[in-house]
Amino acid sequence: MPVVELSYARLQKLVGKVTKKQISDILPFLGLDIESEDKDLVRIEYSPNRPDYSTDFGIALGLQGLLGIKTGAIKLSMKKSTKYPIYVKSNVSDIRPFVTGIVAKGGKIDDKMIKQLMTMQEDLHFGIGRKRKKSSIGIHDLDKIQFPLIYTTLSKDHKFIPLNSEKELSASEILENTEVGRDYGFILGNSKQTPIILDANNQTVSFPPIINAAVTTVTTKTKNLFVEVTGVNKDDVEDMLSVVATILQSAGFYLETIQVSGAKNSSPKLEQKKMLVNPVLINQTLGLNLKTSEIISSLKKSRLDAITKGKNVVCTIPPYRFDIFGPMDLIEEVALGYGIQNLEPLLSPSQTLGQINPVSLQLKYLSQIMVGLGYLEALNSSLTSKRVLYEMNNRKPKEIISVCDSKSQEHTILRDSILPGLIENLSRNIHESYPQKLFETGSVFALENPISETIVFSGVSAHKESNFTEIKSVLQSALKTGFKIKIETKTITHSSFEAGRCASVIVGGKPIGVIGEINSKIIENYKIRVPVVGFEISLSESILKSL
């Protein structure tokens, strides 16, 4: 979890008429954890889904709401301007296709402000930017730039003086010889071209997502800022921009728009969104009996706007609150605005005692047997990607269960098999010694009505001598030794396994899974250096009763 260091005195000035104790008492009810305090300084841990809390300006906005000093949504006030155009060339489409930005003027910049901007920038990169892969931000001295700007690609021989340097370097030298280049150069892949933002004088402004040019460095003498955000998805770059715009406006800057055109790009809108929530659902979830007016007041204390529409409450959400996806998120905001400290705990109406699910006990016993056989237990997410589940593992997609409005490119669908995840685990450990033996028990999903969930048991073994006989004996031992289940095998073909070295696993005359030597194409896809064998069986209700 990211941590930000703040000054109580500075927070008091930003929030208004409030004491240090009031701030200290209310911070936890914003969802912030106080890590340590040292006189005037406080270190606060915040959730990555609230990047606006990476600066004292963002935290001050939240404190003002809960303390009732200022409530309601923060509205971005942007002056429309035609003085700041950015033209996007089509050659960036295959590398980093989207760019957006904003101009901020008239604010006061001191050392503390610069430090907070840098902290916010890196936290945005690490969080919603996914280590700059999805989106990255550059903050520049506006007065050092001549518009219009051009966002294009140039060869790696292109030279400029990068940030924190006095020496002119080529793009390839930056990628190879600087820490930031080595850390993030992989994002550009094997492209011979690099994305560059140039101004009207052909001066380099930025080399996204790697580094800014030294000429636009922000100092305490800087009066006006230009913020640019680039990325692979338009929504992601605008989400990042909305956070920066909100913080800069709160810091005393006034904002002006820029005009982005070319190659499917357009000027940023940074629009509010509206969402309905039912007061009955709110009260049922929180165990309260709030009037609609009290719900609206609570939402406004959480820096949202709300009005009544029929039996529902219509909530207006500012653009920087992209962590709000649905009604349950709004219920959480009502709870925060109402005051977590005001919620009274109640005893459960149920008088029964909890106990471990028998299935969990059975699976635990199975895990202990596999550990005894020399295997290491893995625990992969039920959410995965098409690349891992299908493309890399030579499988054809079936009926895919996708996550709506996913903010991740890596966890977008529910898995229908565990084996691909275990093979990917092996690929992440190719530099470790062999043999490597992994297993996992977990749920897989199928698109039915409702969505069905099945418990699956899977294992892999990777080393020079791995073969079908080995993995079959492991599965036989695991099921027979502990649970008296006898398996049979019958040769079949399967896209994930080598032809002639794959079999169906049969229990009581019914096929329950597959076992064999992993297809060499899959091993090549993952650059695994040794043969791999594996199995996957479904632990149906009848089998679980036998365990």
Coordinates of C-alpha atoms in Angstrom, one line a residue:
M1 CA 0.0 0.0 0.0
P2 CA 1.4 3.5 -0.9
V3 CA 2.3 5.9 1.9
V4 CA 2.3 9.7 1.9
E5 CA 4.0 12.0 4.4
L6 CA 2.1 15.1 5.4
S7 CA 2.3 18.1 7.7
Y8 CA -0.5 18.6 10.2
A9 CA 0.0 22.4 10.1
R10 CA -0.2 22.4 6.3
L11 CA -3.4 20.3 6.4
Q12 CA -4.9 22.7 8.9
K13 CA -4.4 25.6 6.5
L14 CA -5.9 23.6 3.6
V15 CA -8.9 22.3 5.5
G16 CA -9.9 25.4 7.4
K17 CA -10.8 26.0 11.0
V18 CA -9.8 22.6 12.4
T19 CA -7.5 21.3 15.1
K20 CA -4.7 18.8 14.8
K21 CA -6.6 16.4 17.0
Q22 CA -9.7 16.6 14.8
I23 CA -7.7 15.8 11.7
S24 CA -6.0 12.9 13.5
D25 CA -9.3 11.5 14.7
I26 CA -11.1 11.7 11.4
L27 CA -8.3 10.4 9.1
P28 CA -9.1 6.7 9.7
F29 CA -12.7 7.3 8.8
L30 CA -11.6 8.4 5.3
G31 CA -10.2 4.9 4.9
L32 CA -6.7 6.1 5.7
D33 CA -4.3 4.4 8.1
I34 CA -1.9 6.4 10.2
E35 CA 1.4 4.6 10.0
S36 CA 3.4 6.9 12.2
E37 CA 3.5 10.4 13.7
D38 CA 6.5 12.6 14.5
K39 CA 5.6 16.0 15.9
D40 CA 4.0 17.8 13.0
L41 CA 4.6 15.1 10.4
V42 CA 2.3 12.1 9.9
R43 CA 2.8 9.2 7.5
I44 CA -0.5 7.9 6.0
E45 CA -1.2 4.7 4.2
Y46 CA -3.9 4.9 1.5
S47 CA -5.6 2.6 -0.9
P48 CA -4.3 2.6 -4.5
N49 CA -7.8 3.0 -5.8
R50 CA -7.8 6.5 -4.3
P51 CA -4.8 8.2 -6.0
D52 CA -6.3 11.6 -5.1
Y53 CA -5.2 10.9 -1.6
S54 CA -1.5 10.9 -2.7
T55 CA -1.3 14.6 -1.9
D56 CA -2.4 16.7 1.1
F57 CA -4.7 18.7 -1.3
G58 CA -6.7 15.5 -2.1
I59 CA -6.9 14.5 1.6
A60 CA -7.9 18.0 2.6
L61 CA -10.9 17.7 0.2
G62 CA -12.0 14.5 1.9
L63 CA -11.5 16.0 5.4
Q64 CA -13.6 19.1 4.5
G65 CA -16.4 16.8 3.4
L66 CA -16.5 14.6 6.6
L67 CA -16.1 17.6 8.8
G68 CA -19.0 19.4 7.0
I69 CA -16.8 22.4 6.1
K70 CA -17.3 21.9 2.3
T71 CA -19.6 19.2 0.9
G72 CA -20.7 18.1 -2.5
A73 CA -18.8 17.1 -5.6
I74 CA -15.7 19.0 -6.7
K75 CA -16.5 20.5 -10.1
L76 CA -13.6 21.1 -12.5
S77 CA -13.7 24.6 -13.9
M78 CA -11.8 24.6 -17.2
K79 CA -11.5 27.6 -19.5
K80 CA -11.9 26.7 -23.1
S81 CA -8.8 27.7 -25.1
T82 CA -7.6 27.3 -28.7
K83 CA -4.0 28.2 -27.8
Y84 CA -2.7 24.8 -26.9
P85 CA -3.2 22.2 -29.8
I86 CA -1.6 18.8 -29.9
Y87 CA -1.5 17.0 -33.3
V88 CA -1.2 13.3 -33.2
K89 CA 0.6 11.4 -36.0
S90 CA -0.8 8.0 -37.1
N91 CA 2.7 6.4 -36.6
V92 CA 2.1 6.3 -32.8
S93 CA -1.0 4.0 -33.2
D94 CA 1.0 0.7 -32.8
I95 CA 3.2 1.9 -29.9
R96 CA 1.3 4.2 -27.6
P97 CA -1.7 5.6 -29.4
F98 CA -3.4 8.1 -27.0
V99 CA -2.4 11.4 -25.6
T100 CA -4.3 14.0 -23.6
G101 CA -3.5 16.9 -21.3
I102 CA -4.4 20.1 -19.6
V103 CA -2.8 23.5 -18.8
A104 CA -2.7 24.8 -15.2
K105 CA -1.9 28.5 -14.5
G106 CA -1.5 30.8 -11.6
G107 CA -0.6 28.5 -8.8
K108 CA 2.2 28.8 -6.3
I109 CA 4.9 26.2 -6.5
D110 CA 7.3 25.6 -3.6
D111 CA 9.6 22.7 -2.7
K112 CA 6.7 20.9 -0.8
M113 CA 4.5 21.3 -3.8
I114 CA 7.1 19.8 -6.2
K115 CA 7.6 16.9 -3.8
Q116 CA 3.9 16.1 -3.6
L117 CA 3.5 16.4 -7.4
M118 CA 6.4 13.9 -7.8
T119 CA 4.9 11.5 -5.3
M120 CA 1.4 11.8 -6.9
Q121 CA 3.0 11.2 -10.3
E122 CA 4.8 8.0 -9.3
D123 CA 1.8 6.7 -7.3
L124 CA -0.3 7.2 -10.4
H125 CA 2.3 5.4 -12.5
F126 CA 2.4 2.4 -10.1
G127 CA -1.4 2.2 -9.6
I128 CA -3.8 2.9 -12.4
G129 CA -0.8 3.3 -14.8
R130 CA 0.3 -0.3 -14.0
K131 CA 4.0 0.7 -13.8
R132 CA 3.5 3.1 -16.8
K133 CA 2.4 0.2 -19.1
K134 CA -1.2 1.4 -19.3
S135 CA -0.6 5.1 -18.9
S136 CA 2.0 7.6 -17.8
I137 CA 2.1 11.3 -17.0
G138 CA 4.5 14.2 -17.6
I139 CA 4.4 17.5 -15.8
H140 CA 6.2 20.4 -17.5
D141 CA 6.9 24.1 -17.2
L142 CA 4.4 25.6 -19.7
D143 CA 6.4 28.7 -20.4
K144 CA 9.4 26.6 -21.8
I145 CA 7.2 25.1 -24.5
Q146 CA 6.0 26.6 -27.8
F147 CA 2.7 25.3 -29.2
P148 CA 1.4 23.6 -31.3
L149 CA 2.9 20.2 -30.1
I150 CA 3.3 17.1 -32.3
Y151 CA 3.0 13.6 -30.8
T152 CA 4.9 11.3 -33.2
T153 CA 7.5 8.6 -33.4
L154 CA 11.2 9.0 -34.2
S155 CA 14.2 6.7 -34.5
K156 CA 16.1 5.7 -31.4
D157 CA 19.0 7.9 -32.7
H158 CA 16.9 11.0 -31.8
K159 CA 18.8 13.0 -29.2
F160 CA 17.8 15.4 -26.4
I161 CA 18.9 16.3 -22.8
P162 CA 16.7 14.2 -20.5
L163 CA 15.5 15.2 -17.0
N164 CA 18.1 15.4 -14.3
S165 CA 20.9 15.4 -16.9
E166 CA 23.2 17.9 -18.5
K167 CA 24.3 15.7 -21.3
E168 CA 22.5 15.1 -24.6
L169 CA 21.6 11.4 -25.1
S170 CA 19.9 9.4 -27.8
A171 CA 16.7 7.5 -27.1
S172 CA 18.6 4.2 -27.3
E173 CA 21.3 5.5 -24.8
I174 CA 18.5 6.5 -22.4
L175 CA 16.9 3.0 -22.7
E176 CA 20.2 1.2 -22.2
N177 CA 22.2 3.4 -19.8
T178 CA 19.8 5.1 -17.5
E179 CA 17.9 3.5 -14.6
V180 CA 14.5 4.8 -15.7
G181 CA 15.2 3.5 -19.3
R182 CA 16.2 0.0 -18.0
D183 CA 13.1 -0.1 -15.7
Y184 CA 10.5 0.9 -18.3
G185 CA 12.0 0.4 -21.7
F186 CA 10.3 -3.0 -22.0
I187 CA 7.0 -1.2 -22.5
L188 CA 8.0 -0.1 -26.0
G189 CA 8.7 -3.7 -27.0
N190 CA 11.0 -4.3 -30.0
S191 CA 9.9 -1.3 -31.9
K192 CA 12.7 0.6 -33.8
Q193 CA 10.7 3.8 -33.3
T194 CA 10.1 5.7 -30.0
P195 CA 7.2 8.0 -29.1
I196 CA 8.2 11.6 -28.8
I197 CA 6.4 14.9 -28.1
L198 CA 7.9 17.9 -29.9
D199 CA 7.0 21.5 -29.7
A200 CA 6.8 24.1 -32.5
N201 CA 10.5 24.7 -32.4
N202 CA 11.2 21.0 -32.9
Q203 CA 12.3 20.9 -29.2
T204 CA 11.8 17.6 -27.4
V205 CA 9.2 17.9 -24.6
S206 CA 8.8 14.3 -23.5
F207 CA 9.9 10.8 -24.4
P208 CA 6.8 8.9 -23.0
P209 CA 6.5 6.7 -21.0
I210 CA 10.2 6.9 -20.1
I211 CA 11.3 10.5 -19.2
N212 CA 10.7 14.2 -19.7
A213 CA 13.2 16.6 -21.4
A214 CA 15.3 18.7 -19.0
V215 CA 14.2 21.9 -20.6
T216 CA 10.7 21.7 -19.2
T217 CA 11.8 20.8 -15.6
V218 CA 9.4 22.2 -13.0
T219 CA 11.1 24.4 -10.3
T220 CA 10.0 26.9 -7.7
K221 CA 10.3 29.6 -10.4
T222 CA 7.7 27.8 -12.5
K223 CA 4.3 29.6 -12.6
N224 CA 2.3 27.6 -15.2
L225 CA 2.2 23.9 -15.9
F226 CA 1.5 21.7 -18.9
V227 CA 0.4 18.2 -18.0
E228 CA 0.5 15.4 -20.7
V229 CA -0.7 11.9 -20.3
T230 CA -0.1 9.1 -22.8
G231 CA -1.2 5.5 -22.8
V232 CA -2.7 2.6 -24.6
N233 CA -6.4 3.3 -23.8
K234 CA -8.2 6.6 -24.0
D235 CA -10.3 6.0 -20.8
D236 CA -7.1 5.2 -18.8
V237 CA -5.3 8.4 -19.8
E238 CA -8.4 10.5 -19.0
D239 CA -8.8 8.9 -15.6
M240 CA -5.2 9.7 -14.8
L241 CA -5.6 13.3 -16.1
S242 CA -8.8 13.8 -14.0
V243 CA -6.9 13.1 -10.8
V244 CA -4.1 15.6 -11.6
A245 CA -6.6 18.2 -12.8
T246 CA -8.6 18.0 -9.6
I247 CA -5.5 18.2 -7.4
L248 CA -4.1 21.2 -9.3
Q249 CA -7.4 23.1 -9.1
S250 CA -7.5 22.4 -5.4
A251 CA -3.9 23.7 -5.1
G252 CA -5.0 27.1 -6.5
F253 CA -4.3 26.7 -10.2
Y254 CA -6.9 27.6 -12.8
L255 CA -7.3 25.2 -15.7
E256 CA -7.4 25.6 -19.5
T257 CA -8.2 23.0 -22.1
I258 CA -6.0 21.7 -24.8
Q259 CA -7.1 20.6 -28.3
V260 CA -6.0 17.1 -29.3
S261 CA -6.6 15.9 -32.8
G262 CA -5.5 13.1 -35.2
A263 CA -5.2 9.3 -35.2
K264 CA -8.4 8.6 -33.3
N265 CA -7.5 11.1 -30.5
S266 CA -9.8 13.9 -29.3
S267 CA -9.7 16.6 -26.6
P268 CA -10.3 15.4 -23.0
K269 CA -13.9 15.7 -21.7
L270 CA -13.4 14.8 -18.0
E271 CA -17.2 14.5 -17.6
Q272 CA -19.1 13.6 -14.5
K273 CA -21.2 10.5 -14.5
K274 CA -24.5 9.7 -12.9
M275 CA -25.6 6.5 -11.1
L276 CA -28.8 5.4 -9.4
V277 CA -29.0 3.8 -6.0
N278 CA -32.1 2.6 -4.1
P279 CA -32.5 3.9 -0.5
V280 CA -34.0 0.6 0.6
L281 CA -30.9 -1.2 -0.6
I282 CA -28.7 1.3 1.4
N283 CA -30.6 0.8 4.6
Q284 CA -30.8 -3.0 4.3
T285 CA -27.0 -3.2 3.7
L286 CA -26.0 -0.8 6.4
G287 CA -28.7 -1.9 9.0
L288 CA -29.9 1.7 9.2
N289 CA -33.2 3.6 8.7
L290 CA -32.0 6.7 7.0
K291 CA -34.3 9.2 5.3
T292 CA -33.6 10.1 1.7
S293 CA -32.4 13.5 2.9
E294 CA -29.9 11.9 5.3
I295 CA -28.6 9.7 2.5
I296 CA -28.1 12.7 0.2
S297 CA -26.3 14.5 3.0
S298 CA -24.0 11.6 3.7
L299 CA -23.1 11.3 0.0
K300 CA -22.3 15.0 -0.1
K301 CA -20.0 14.6 2.8
S302 CA -18.2 12.0 0.7
R303 CA -17.7 14.8 -1.9
L304 CA -20.4 13.5 -4.3
D305 CA -23.6 15.2 -5.4
A306 CA -27.1 13.6 -5.1
I307 CA -30.7 14.3 -5.7
T308 CA -34.0 12.4 -5.4
K309 CA -35.6 10.9 -8.5
G310 CA -38.8 9.0 -7.7
K311 CA -37.9 6.2 -5.3
N312 CA -34.2 6.4 -6.1
V313 CA -31.3 8.6 -5.4
V314 CA -29.4 9.9 -8.4
C315 CA -25.7 10.4 -7.6
T316 CA -23.4 12.6 -9.6
I317 CA -19.8 11.3 -9.5
P318 CA -16.8 13.5 -10.4
P319 CA -14.4 12.2 -13.0
Y320 CA -11.6 11.4 -10.6
R321 CA -13.7 9.0 -8.7
F322 CA -13.3 6.2 -11.2
D323 CA -13.2 3.7 -8.3
I324 CA -17.0 3.9 -8.1
F325 CA -18.5 1.2 -10.3
G326 CA -21.9 0.4 -8.9
P327 CA -24.5 0.8 -6.2
M328 CA -22.4 -1.1 -3.5
D329 CA -19.7 1.5 -3.9
L330 CA -22.2 4.3 -3.3
I331 CA -23.4 2.5 -0.2
E332 CA -19.8 2.5 1.1
E333 CA -19.7 6.3 0.4
V334 CA -23.0 6.7 2.4
A335 CA -21.4 4.8 5.3
L336 CA -18.3 7.0 5.2
G337 CA -20.4 10.2 5.1
Y338 CA -22.7 9.0 7.8
G339 CA -19.7 8.1 9.9
I340 CA -18.3 4.6 10.4
Q341 CA -18.0 5.5 14.1
N342 CA -21.8 6.0 14.2
L343 CA -22.6 2.5 13.1
E344 CA -23.7 0.3 16.0
P345 CA -22.7 -3.4 15.9
L346 CA -25.5 -5.9 16.4
L347 CA -25.4 -9.6 17.4
S348 CA -26.2 -12.0 14.6
P349 CA -29.8 -13.3 14.8
S350 CA -28.4 -16.7 14.0
Q351 CA -27.7 -18.9 17.1
T352 CA -25.7 -21.6 15.3
L353 CA -22.0 -22.1 15.7
G354 CA -19.7 -22.0 12.7
Q355 CA -17.6 -24.9 11.6
I356 CA -15.2 -25.8 8.8
N357 CA -16.9 -26.9 5.7
P358 CA -16.4 -30.7 5.3
V359 CA -15.3 -30.2 1.6
S360 CA -12.6 -27.8 2.9
L361 CA -11.3 -30.5 5.3
Q362 CA -11.2 -33.1 2.4
L363 CA -9.3 -30.7 0.2
K364 CA -6.9 -29.9 3.0
Y365 CA -6.2 -33.6 3.4
L366 CA -5.6 -34.0 -0.4
S367 CA -3.2 -31.0 -0.2
Q368 CA -1.3 -32.6 2.6
I369 CA -0.8 -35.8 0.5
M370 CA 0.5 -33.8 -2.4
V371 CA 2.9 -32.0 -0.2
G372 CA 4.1 -35.3 1.0
L373 CA 4.7 -36.4 -2.6
G374 CA 7.0 -33.4 -3.0
Y375 CA 4.7 -30.9 -4.6
L376 CA 4.3 -27.2 -3.8
E377 CA 0.8 -25.8 -3.5
A378 CA -0.1 -22.8 -5.8
L379 CA -2.9 -20.4 -5.3
N380 CA -3.8 -18.5 -8.5
S381 CA -6.6 -16.0 -9.1
S382 CA -9.9 -17.3 -10.5
L383 CA -9.7 -14.2 -12.8
T384 CA -7.2 -14.6 -15.7
S385 CA -6.7 -13.5 -19.3
K386 CA -7.5 -14.9 -22.7
R387 CA -3.7 -15.0 -23.4
V388 CA -3.0 -17.3 -20.4
L389 CA -6.2 -19.4 -20.6
Y390 CA -6.3 -20.0 -24.4
E391 CA -3.6 -18.4 -26.6
M392 CA -0.5 -19.6 -24.8
N393 CA -2.0 -23.0 -24.0
N394 CA -3.2 -24.0 -27.5
R395 CA -6.8 -24.0 -26.4
K396 CA -9.8 -22.8 -28.3
P397 CA -12.1 -20.3 -26.4
K398 CA -15.4 -21.7 -25.3
E399 CA -18.2 -19.6 -23.8
I400 CA -16.1 -17.0 -22.1
I401 CA -17.3 -15.3 -18.8
S402 CA -15.9 -11.8 -18.9
V403 CA -15.7 -9.1 -16.3
C404 CA -17.8 -6.0 -17.2
D405 CA -15.8 -2.7 -17.3
S406 CA -12.6 -4.4 -16.2
K407 CA -9.8 -1.9 -15.4
S408 CA -7.2 -4.7 -15.8
Q409 CA -5.9 -6.2 -19.0
E410 CA -4.6 -9.2 -17.1
H411 CA -7.6 -10.3 -15.1
T412 CA -10.6 -10.1 -17.4
I413 CA -12.3 -13.5 -17.6
L414 CA -13.2 -16.3 -15.2
R415 CA -11.1 -19.5 -15.6
D416 CA -12.5 -22.7 -17.0
S417 CA -9.3 -24.6 -16.2
I418 CA -6.6 -24.5 -13.6
L419 CA -3.8 -26.2 -15.6
P420 CA -2.9 -23.1 -17.8
G421 CA -2.3 -21.1 -14.6
L422 CA 0.1 -23.7 -13.3
I423 CA 2.0 -23.8 -16.6
E424 CA 2.4 -20.0 -16.4
N425 CA 3.7 -20.4 -12.9
L426 CA 6.4 -22.6 -14.3
S427 CA 7.3 -20.0 -16.9
R428 CA 7.9 -17.4 -14.2
N429 CA 10.4 -19.7 -12.5
I430 CA 12.6 -20.8 -15.5
H431 CA 15.7 -19.5 -13.8
E432 CA 15.1 -21.7 -10.7
S433 CA 16.5 -25.2 -10.2
Y434 CA 14.5 -28.3 -11.3
P435 CA 12.5 -30.4 -10.7
Q436 CA 9.6 -28.0 -10.1
K437 CA 6.3 -29.6 -9.0
L438 CA 3.1 -27.6 -8.4
F439 CA -0.5 -28.5 -7.7
E440 CA -3.7 -26.5 -7.0
T441 CA -7.3 -27.2 -6.0
G442 CA -9.8 -24.5 -6.8
S443 CA -12.9 -23.5 -8.7
V444 CA -13.5 -23.3 -12.4
F445 CA -16.6 -21.8 -14.0
A446 CA -18.9 -22.5 -16.9
L447 CA -21.5 -20.3 -18.6
E448 CA -24.8 -21.8 -17.5
N449 CA -27.9 -20.3 -15.9
P450 CA -26.8 -19.6 -13.2
I451 CA -23.0 -19.7 -13.7
S452 CA -21.8 -23.1 -12.5
E453 CA -18.8 -23.6 -10.3
T454 CA -16.8 -26.9 -10.1
I455 CA -13.9 -27.8 -7.8
V456 CA -10.9 -29.0 -9.8
F457 CA -7.6 -30.7 -8.8
S458 CA -4.6 -30.1 -11.1
G459 CA -0.8 -30.7 -10.9
V460 CA 2.3 -30.3 -13.1
S461 CA 5.8 -31.6 -12.9
A462 CA 8.8 -30.1 -14.8
H463 CA 12.2 -31.7 -15.1
K464 CA 14.4 -33.4 -17.7
E465 CA 13.0 -36.9 -17.0
S466 CA 9.3 -36.1 -16.5
N467 CA 7.0 -38.4 -18.4
F468 CA 3.5 -39.8 -18.5
T469 CA 4.2 -42.7 -16.2
E470 CA 5.5 -40.4 -13.5
I471 CA 2.5 -38.0 -13.4
K472 CA 0.0 -41.0 -13.6
S473 CA 1.7 -42.6 -10.5
V474 CA 1.4 -39.3 -8.6
L475 CA -2.3 -38.9 -9.3
Q476 CA -2.9 -42.6 -8.5
S477 CA -1.0 -42.3 -5.2
A478 CA -2.8 -39.1 -4.2
L479 CA -6.3 -40.5 -4.7
K480 CA -5.7 -44.2 -3.8
T481 CA -3.4 -43.8 -0.7
G482 CA -5.6 -41.3 1.1
F483 CA -9.1 -42.0 -0.3
K484 CA -9.2 -45.5 -1.8
I485 CA -10.1 -44.1 -5.2
K486 CA -8.8 -46.1 -8.1
I487 CA -8.3 -44.5 -11.5
E488 CA -8.1 -45.9 -15.0
T489 CA -6.8 -44.2 -18.1
K490 CA -7.8 -44.3 -21.8
T491 CA -5.9 -42.7 -24.6
I492 CA -7.4 -39.6 -26.1
T493 CA -6.3 -36.5 -28.0
H494 CA -6.2 -33.0 -26.4
S495 CA -4.8 -29.8 -27.8
S496 CA -2.8 -29.0 -24.6
F497 CA -1.1 -32.4 -24.6
E498 CA 1.3 -34.3 -26.9
A499 CA -0.4 -36.7 -29.3
G500 CA -0.2 -40.3 -28.1
R501 CA 0.9 -39.2 -24.7
C502 CA -2.5 -38.1 -23.3
A503 CA -5.3 -40.0 -21.6
S504 CA -8.7 -39.5 -20.1
V505 CA -8.8 -40.1 -16.3
I506 CA -11.7 -42.5 -15.5
V507 CA -13.3 -43.2 -12.1
G508 CA -16.2 -45.6 -11.9
G509 CA -16.5 -45.8 -15.6
K510 CA -16.9 -42.0 -16.0
P511 CA -14.3 -39.6 -17.4
I512 CA -13.4 -37.0 -14.8
G513 CA -10.3 -35.3 -16.4
V514 CA -7.2 -35.5 -18.5
I515 CA -3.5 -36.4 -17.9
G516 CA -0.4 -36.5 -20.0
E517 CA 2.7 -34.8 -21.4
I518 CA 2.2 -31.0 -22.2
N519 CA 2.3 -30.1 -25.8
S520 CA 5.8 -28.9 -26.9
K521 CA 4.3 -25.8 -28.6
I522 CA 3.0 -24.7 -25.2
I523 CA 6.4 -25.3 -23.6
E524 CA 8.0 -23.2 -26.4
N525 CA 5.4 -20.5 -26.0
Y526 CA 6.5 -20.1 -22.3
K527 CA 10.2 -20.7 -23.0
I528 CA 10.3 -23.5 -20.5
R529 CA 13.5 -25.5 -20.9
V530 CA 12.4 -28.9 -19.8
P531 CA 9.5 -31.4 -20.5
V532 CA 6.3 -30.8 -18.5
V533 CA 3.7 -33.3 -17.5
G534 CA 0.4 -32.6 -15.9
F535 CA -3.2 -33.5 -15.0
E536 CA -6.5 -31.9 -14.3
I537 CA -9.5 -33.7 -12.8
S538 CA -12.9 -32.6 -11.7
L539 CA -13.8 -33.3 -8.1
S540 CA -17.5 -34.0 -8.5
E541 CA -19.8 -34.3 -5.5
S542 CA -19.6 -38.1 -5.6
I543 CA -15.8 -38.0 -5.6
L544 CA -15.6 -35.5 -2.8
K545 CA -17.8 -37.8 -0.7
S546 CA -15.2 -40.5 -1.3
L547 CA -12.3 -38.3 -0.1

